[in-house]
CSV table of C-alpha atoms in Angstrom, one decimal:
chain,number,residue,atom,x,y,z
L,1,MET,CA,40.8,-3.1,7.2
L,2,PRO,CA,41.9,-6.8,6.9
L,3,ASN,CA,38.9,-9.1,6.0
L,4,ASN,CA,38.1,-12.4,7.6
L,5,GLU,CA,39.7,-14.3,5.1
L,6,THR,CA,42.9,-12.4,5.5
L,7,LYS,CA,42.7,-12.8,9.4
L,8,SER,CA,42.2,-16.6,9.0
L,9,ALA,CA,45.3,-17.0,6.5
L,10,ASN,CA,47.5,-15.2,9.2
L,11,ARG,CA,46.3,-17.7,11.8
L,12,CYS,CA,48.4,-20.5,12.9
L,13,LYS,CA,47.3,-24.0,11.3
L,14,VAL,CA,46.6,-26.5,13.8
L,15,LEU,CA,46.4,-30.3,12.8
L,16,LEU,CA,44.3,-32.5,15.4
L,17,VAL,CA,45.3,-36.3,15.6
L,18,GLU,CA,42.9,-37.5,18.3
L,19,ASP,CA,40.8,-40.5,18.3
L,20,HIS,CA,38.2,-39.5,20.7
L,21,PRO,CA,35.5,-37.6,19.0
L,22,MET,CA,34.0,-35.7,22.1
L,23,PHE,CA,37.5,-34.4,22.9
L,24,ARG,CA,38.5,-33.5,19.5
L,25,ASP,CA,35.5,-31.3,19.5
L,26,HIS,CA,36.3,-29.6,22.4
L,27,LEU,CA,40.1,-28.9,21.0
L,28,VAL,CA,38.4,-27.6,18.0
L,29,GLN,CA,36.4,-25.3,19.8
L,30,LEU,CA,38.9,-24.0,22.1
L,31,ILE,CA,41.6,-23.7,19.2
L,32,ASN,CA,39.2,-21.9,16.9
L,33,ARG,CA,38.3,-19.2,19.5
L,34,ASP,CA,41.8,-18.1,19.9
L,35,LEU,CA,42.4,-15.5,17.4
L,36,GLY,CA,46.0,-16.7,16.8
L,37,MET,CA,45.3,-20.0,15.6
L,38,SER,CA,42.7,-22.4,13.6
L,39,VAL,CA,42.1,-25.9,13.2
L,40,CYS,CA,43.1,-27.0,9.6
L,41,GLY,CA,42.4,-30.7,9.6
L,42,GLU,CA,41.7,-33.7,11.9
L,43,ALA,CA,42.5,-37.4,12.0
L,44,ASP,CA,42.3,-40.4,14.3
L,45,ASN,CA,44.8,-42.5,12.7
L,46,ILE,CA,48.5,-42.5,11.3
L,47,ARG,CA,47.3,-42.8,7.5
L,48,ASP,CA,45.0,-40.0,7.5
L,49,ALA,CA,47.2,-37.7,9.8
L,50,MET,CA,50.3,-38.0,7.3
L,51,ARG,CA,47.9,-37.3,4.3
L,52,LEU,CA,46.8,-34.1,6.0
L,53,VAL,CA,50.2,-33.1,6.9
L,54,HIS,CA,51.2,-33.1,3.4
L,55,GLU,CA,47.8,-31.5,2.1
L,56,THR,CA,47.3,-28.8,4.8
L,57,LYS,CA,51.1,-28.1,5.6
L,58,PRO,CA,50.3,-27.4,9.6
L,59,ASP,CA,52.3,-25.3,11.6
L,60,ILE,CA,51.8,-27.5,14.8
L,61,ALA,CA,50.2,-31.0,15.0
L,62,ILE,CA,48.5,-32.1,18.5
L,63,VAL,CA,49.0,-35.6,18.7
L,64,ASP,CA,47.5,-38.2,21.0
L,65,ILE,CA,49.6,-41.4,22.1
L,66,THR,CA,46.6,-43.4,21.4
L,67,LEU,CA,45.2,-43.6,18.1
L,68,ARG,CA,42.8,-46.0,16.1
L,69,GLY,CA,45.1,-49.0,15.0
L,70,SER,CA,48.3,-47.5,16.2
L,71,SER,CA,50.2,-45.2,18.3
L,72,GLY,CA,51.2,-41.4,18.3
L,73,LEU,CA,54.8,-42.4,18.8
L,74,GLU,CA,54.8,-44.2,15.4
L,75,LEU,CA,53.2,-41.1,14.0
L,76,LEU,CA,56.3,-39.1,15.4
L,77,LYS,CA,58.8,-41.4,14.0
L,78,ASP,CA,57.2,-41.2,10.5
L,79,LEU,CA,57.1,-37.4,10.5
L,80,LYS,CA,60.7,-37.5,11.6
L,81,ALA,CA,61.7,-40.4,8.8
L,82,GLN,CA,60.0,-38.1,6.1
L,83,ASP,CA,61.8,-34.9,7.3
L,84,LEU,CA,58.4,-33.1,7.5
L,85,ALA,CA,58.9,-29.7,9.1
L,86,VAL,CA,55.9,-29.7,11.7
L,87,ASN,CA,56.1,-29.0,15.3
L,88,VAL,CA,54.3,-31.7,17.3
L,89,LEU,CA,52.7,-31.3,21.0
L,90,VAL,CA,51.7,-34.8,22.4
L,91,LEU,CA,48.3,-34.3,24.4
L,92,SER,CA,47.5,-37.4,26.1
L,93,MET,CA,45.8,-39.1,29.1
L,94,HIS,CA,48.8,-41.5,29.7
L,95,ASP,CA,51.4,-41.0,32.3
L,96,GLU,CA,53.6,-38.7,31.7
L,97,GLU,CA,56.4,-40.1,33.6
L,98,LEU,CA,56.7,-42.7,31.1
L,99,TYR,CA,55.6,-41.2,28.2
L,100,ALA,CA,57.0,-37.7,28.1
L,101,GLU,CA,60.5,-38.9,27.6
L,102,ARG,CA,59.7,-41.1,25.1
L,103,ALA,CA,57.8,-38.6,23.2
L,104,LEU,CA,60.5,-36.1,23.1
L,105,ARG,CA,63.1,-38.7,21.9
L,106,ALA,CA,60.7,-39.5,18.9
L,107,GLY,CA,60.7,-35.8,17.9
L,108,ALA,CA,57.7,-34.1,19.9
L,109,LYS,CA,58.6,-30.6,20.9
L,110,GLY,CA,56.2,-30.8,24.0
L,111,TYR,CA,53.9,-33.4,26.3
L,112,ILE,CA,50.8,-32.4,28.2
L,113,THR,CA,48.2,-34.4,29.9
L,114,LYS,CA,44.5,-34.3,29.3
L,115,ASN,CA,43.8,-33.4,33.0
L,116,GLU,CA,45.3,-29.9,32.5
L,117,ALA,CA,43.3,-26.9,32.4
L,118,SER,CA,42.4,-25.4,29.0
L,119,THR,CA,44.5,-22.3,29.5
L,120,GLU,CA,47.5,-24.4,30.1
L,121,VAL,CA,46.9,-26.4,26.9
L,122,LEU,CA,46.7,-23.4,25.0
L,123,LYS,CA,50.0,-22.1,26.7
L,124,ALA,CA,51.5,-25.3,25.8
L,125,ILE,CA,50.6,-25.0,22.0
L,126,ARG,CA,51.8,-21.6,21.7
L,127,CYS,CA,55.1,-22.4,23.4
L,128,VAL,CA,55.6,-25.4,20.9
L,129,MET,CA,54.5,-22.9,17.9
L,130,LYS,CA,57.3,-20.7,18.9
L,131,GLY,CA,59.9,-23.7,18.5
L,132,GLU,CA,60.2,-23.9,22.1
L,133,VAL,CA,60.0,-27.3,24.2
L,134,TYR,CA,57.1,-27.6,26.6
L,135,ALA,CA,57.1,-29.8,29.6
L,136,SER,CA,55.2,-29.4,33.0
L,137,LYS,CA,56.8,-28.2,36.0
L,138,GLN,CA,56.5,-31.5,37.6
L,139,MET,CA,57.7,-33.3,34.4
L,140,THR,CA,60.8,-31.1,34.2
L,141,ALA,CA,61.7,-31.8,37.8
L,142,LYS,CA,61.5,-35.6,37.3
L,143,LEU,CA,63.3,-35.6,34.2
L,144,LEU,CA,66.3,-33.5,35.7
L,145,ASP,CA,66.1,-35.6,38.9
L,146,ARG,CA,66.5,-38.7,36.7
L,147,LEU,CA,69.3,-37.1,34.9
L,148,THR,CA,71.2,-36.1,37.8
L,149,GLN,CA,70.3,-38.9,40.3
L,150,ARG,CA,70.1,-41.7,37.7
L,151,ARG,CA,67.1,-43.0,39.6
L,152,THR,CA,64.2,-44.6,38.1
L,153,PRO,CA,60.8,-44.6,40.1
L,154,PRO,CA,59.9,-47.9,41.6
L,155,GLU,CA,56.5,-48.3,39.6
L,156,LEU,CA,58.6,-47.8,36.2
L,157,GLU,CA,61.2,-50.6,37.2
L,158,GLY,CA,61.5,-52.9,33.8
L,159,LEU,CA,58.8,-50.9,31.9
L,160,GLU,CA,61.6,-48.4,30.5
L,161,THR,CA,63.3,-51.3,28.8
L,162,LEU,CA,60.4,-52.2,26.8
L,163,ALA,CA,60.4,-51.0,23.2
L,164,ASP,CA,57.5,-48.4,21.9
L,165,ARG,CA,55.5,-51.3,20.3
L,166,GLU,CA,56.1,-53.6,23.5
L,167,LEU,CA,54.8,-51.2,25.7
L,168,GLU,CA,51.8,-50.7,23.5
L,169,VAL,CA,51.0,-54.3,23.4
L,170,PHE,CA,51.4,-54.6,27.2
L,171,GLN,CA,49.0,-51.7,27.7
L,172,MET,CA,46.5,-53.5,25.5
L,173,LEU,CA,47.0,-56.7,27.5
L,174,GLY,CA,46.3,-54.6,30.7
L,175,ARG,CA,42.9,-53.6,29.0
L,176,GLY,CA,42.0,-57.5,28.6
L,177,ARG,CA,42.7,-57.5,25.0
L,178,SER,CA,43.3,-61.2,23.4
L,179,THR,CA,46.3,-61.9,20.9
L,180,ARG,CA,44.0,-62.0,18.1
L,181,GLU,CA,42.5,-58.7,19.2
L,182,ILE,CA,45.9,-56.8,19.5
L,183,ALA,CA,47.0,-58.3,16.1
L,184,GLN,CA,44.2,-57.1,14.2
L,185,THR,CA,44.2,-53.5,16.0
L,186,LEU,CA,47.9,-53.2,15.2
L,187,GLY,CA,47.7,-55.0,11.8
L,188,LEU,CA,50.3,-57.5,13.1
L,189,GLY,CA,50.3,-61.3,12.6
L,190,GLU,CA,49.2,-63.2,15.7
L,191,SER,CA,52.7,-64.9,15.9
L,192,THR,CA,54.3,-61.3,15.9
L,193,VAL,CA,52.2,-60.3,19.0
L,194,GLU,CA,53.2,-63.5,20.7
L,195,THR,CA,56.8,-62.8,20.2
L,196,TYR,CA,56.3,-59.5,21.6
L,197,ARG,CA,54.4,-61.0,24.6
L,198,ALA,CA,57.5,-63.3,25.0
L,199,ARG,CA,59.8,-60.3,25.1
L,200,ILE,CA,57.7,-58.4,27.5
L,201,LYS,CA,57.7,-61.3,29.9
L,202,GLU,CA,61.5,-61.7,29.8
L,203,LYS,CA,62.2,-58.1,30.3
L,204,LEU,CA,59.7,-57.7,33.2
L,205,HIS,CA,60.9,-61.1,34.6
L,206,LEU,CA,57.5,-62.6,34.7
L,207,ARG,CA,57.1,-66.3,34.5
L,208,SER,CA,53.5,-66.9,33.0
L,209,ALA,CA,51.0,-65.2,31.2
L,210,ALA,CA,48.8,-64.8,34.2
L,211,GLU,CA,51.7,-62.8,35.7
L,212,LEU,CA,51.8,-60.8,32.7
L,213,TYR,CA,47.9,-59.8,32.6
L,214,LEU,CA,48.2,-59.4,36.3
L,215,ARG,CA,50.9,-56.8,35.9
L,216,ALA,CA,49.8,-55.3,33.0
L,217,GLY,CA,46.1,-54.8,34.3
L,218,GLN,CA,47.3,-53.3,37.4
L,219,TRP,CA,49.5,-50.7,35.4
L,220,VAL,CA,46.3,-49.8,33.4
L,221,ARG,CA,44.2,-49.3,36.6
L,222,ASP,CA,46.8,-47.3,38.3
L,223,HIS,CA,47.7,-45.1,35.2
L,224,GLY,CA,44.6,-44.8,33.5
L,225,SER,CA,46.5,-46.0,30.5
């Protein structure tokens, strides 16, 4: 009969990249209760996540969009650039209609929101572990509709033109962060953040900083970003 160490060795290794400690603890308990998987590492930022990918060789990484000091989309790009063979499931509070497509383009194998039931989260993990792509029924329908009808929902007009970093700055503005705070959080110069702000205003056809903050704040309130 196999011992506990053998059973543990046969489990799928899961790396958690999530910057909310309480939610991360919930995921650890959820995953470790499953006989087929176990958590092999935890991180809340890109640097630690990349280190753990190299050290633990996870089968799957569960990644949040919002990480300490950066974005999960940047982590996806880094993994892809280094050709690291790890399947990624994005588990986020952010609006899937805007982010799911971006995450899949960046290399994720699935996208699920945090308001889904634990059973659905486990289903998504198992799906991605098998090398399949996971998306909710609602998200699949929306993506197919946009591909076939080439329609953009009114609330997303303009936002789709924003680059990933521009969208990140836009959301931080919506949360009331100043240029200096955004620069410190993202490790950028203030002049670089100002350049992003100018690009966002141009792409969204906004005339002033007040209009930019108003639009960003409304987005955050409507989508919980």
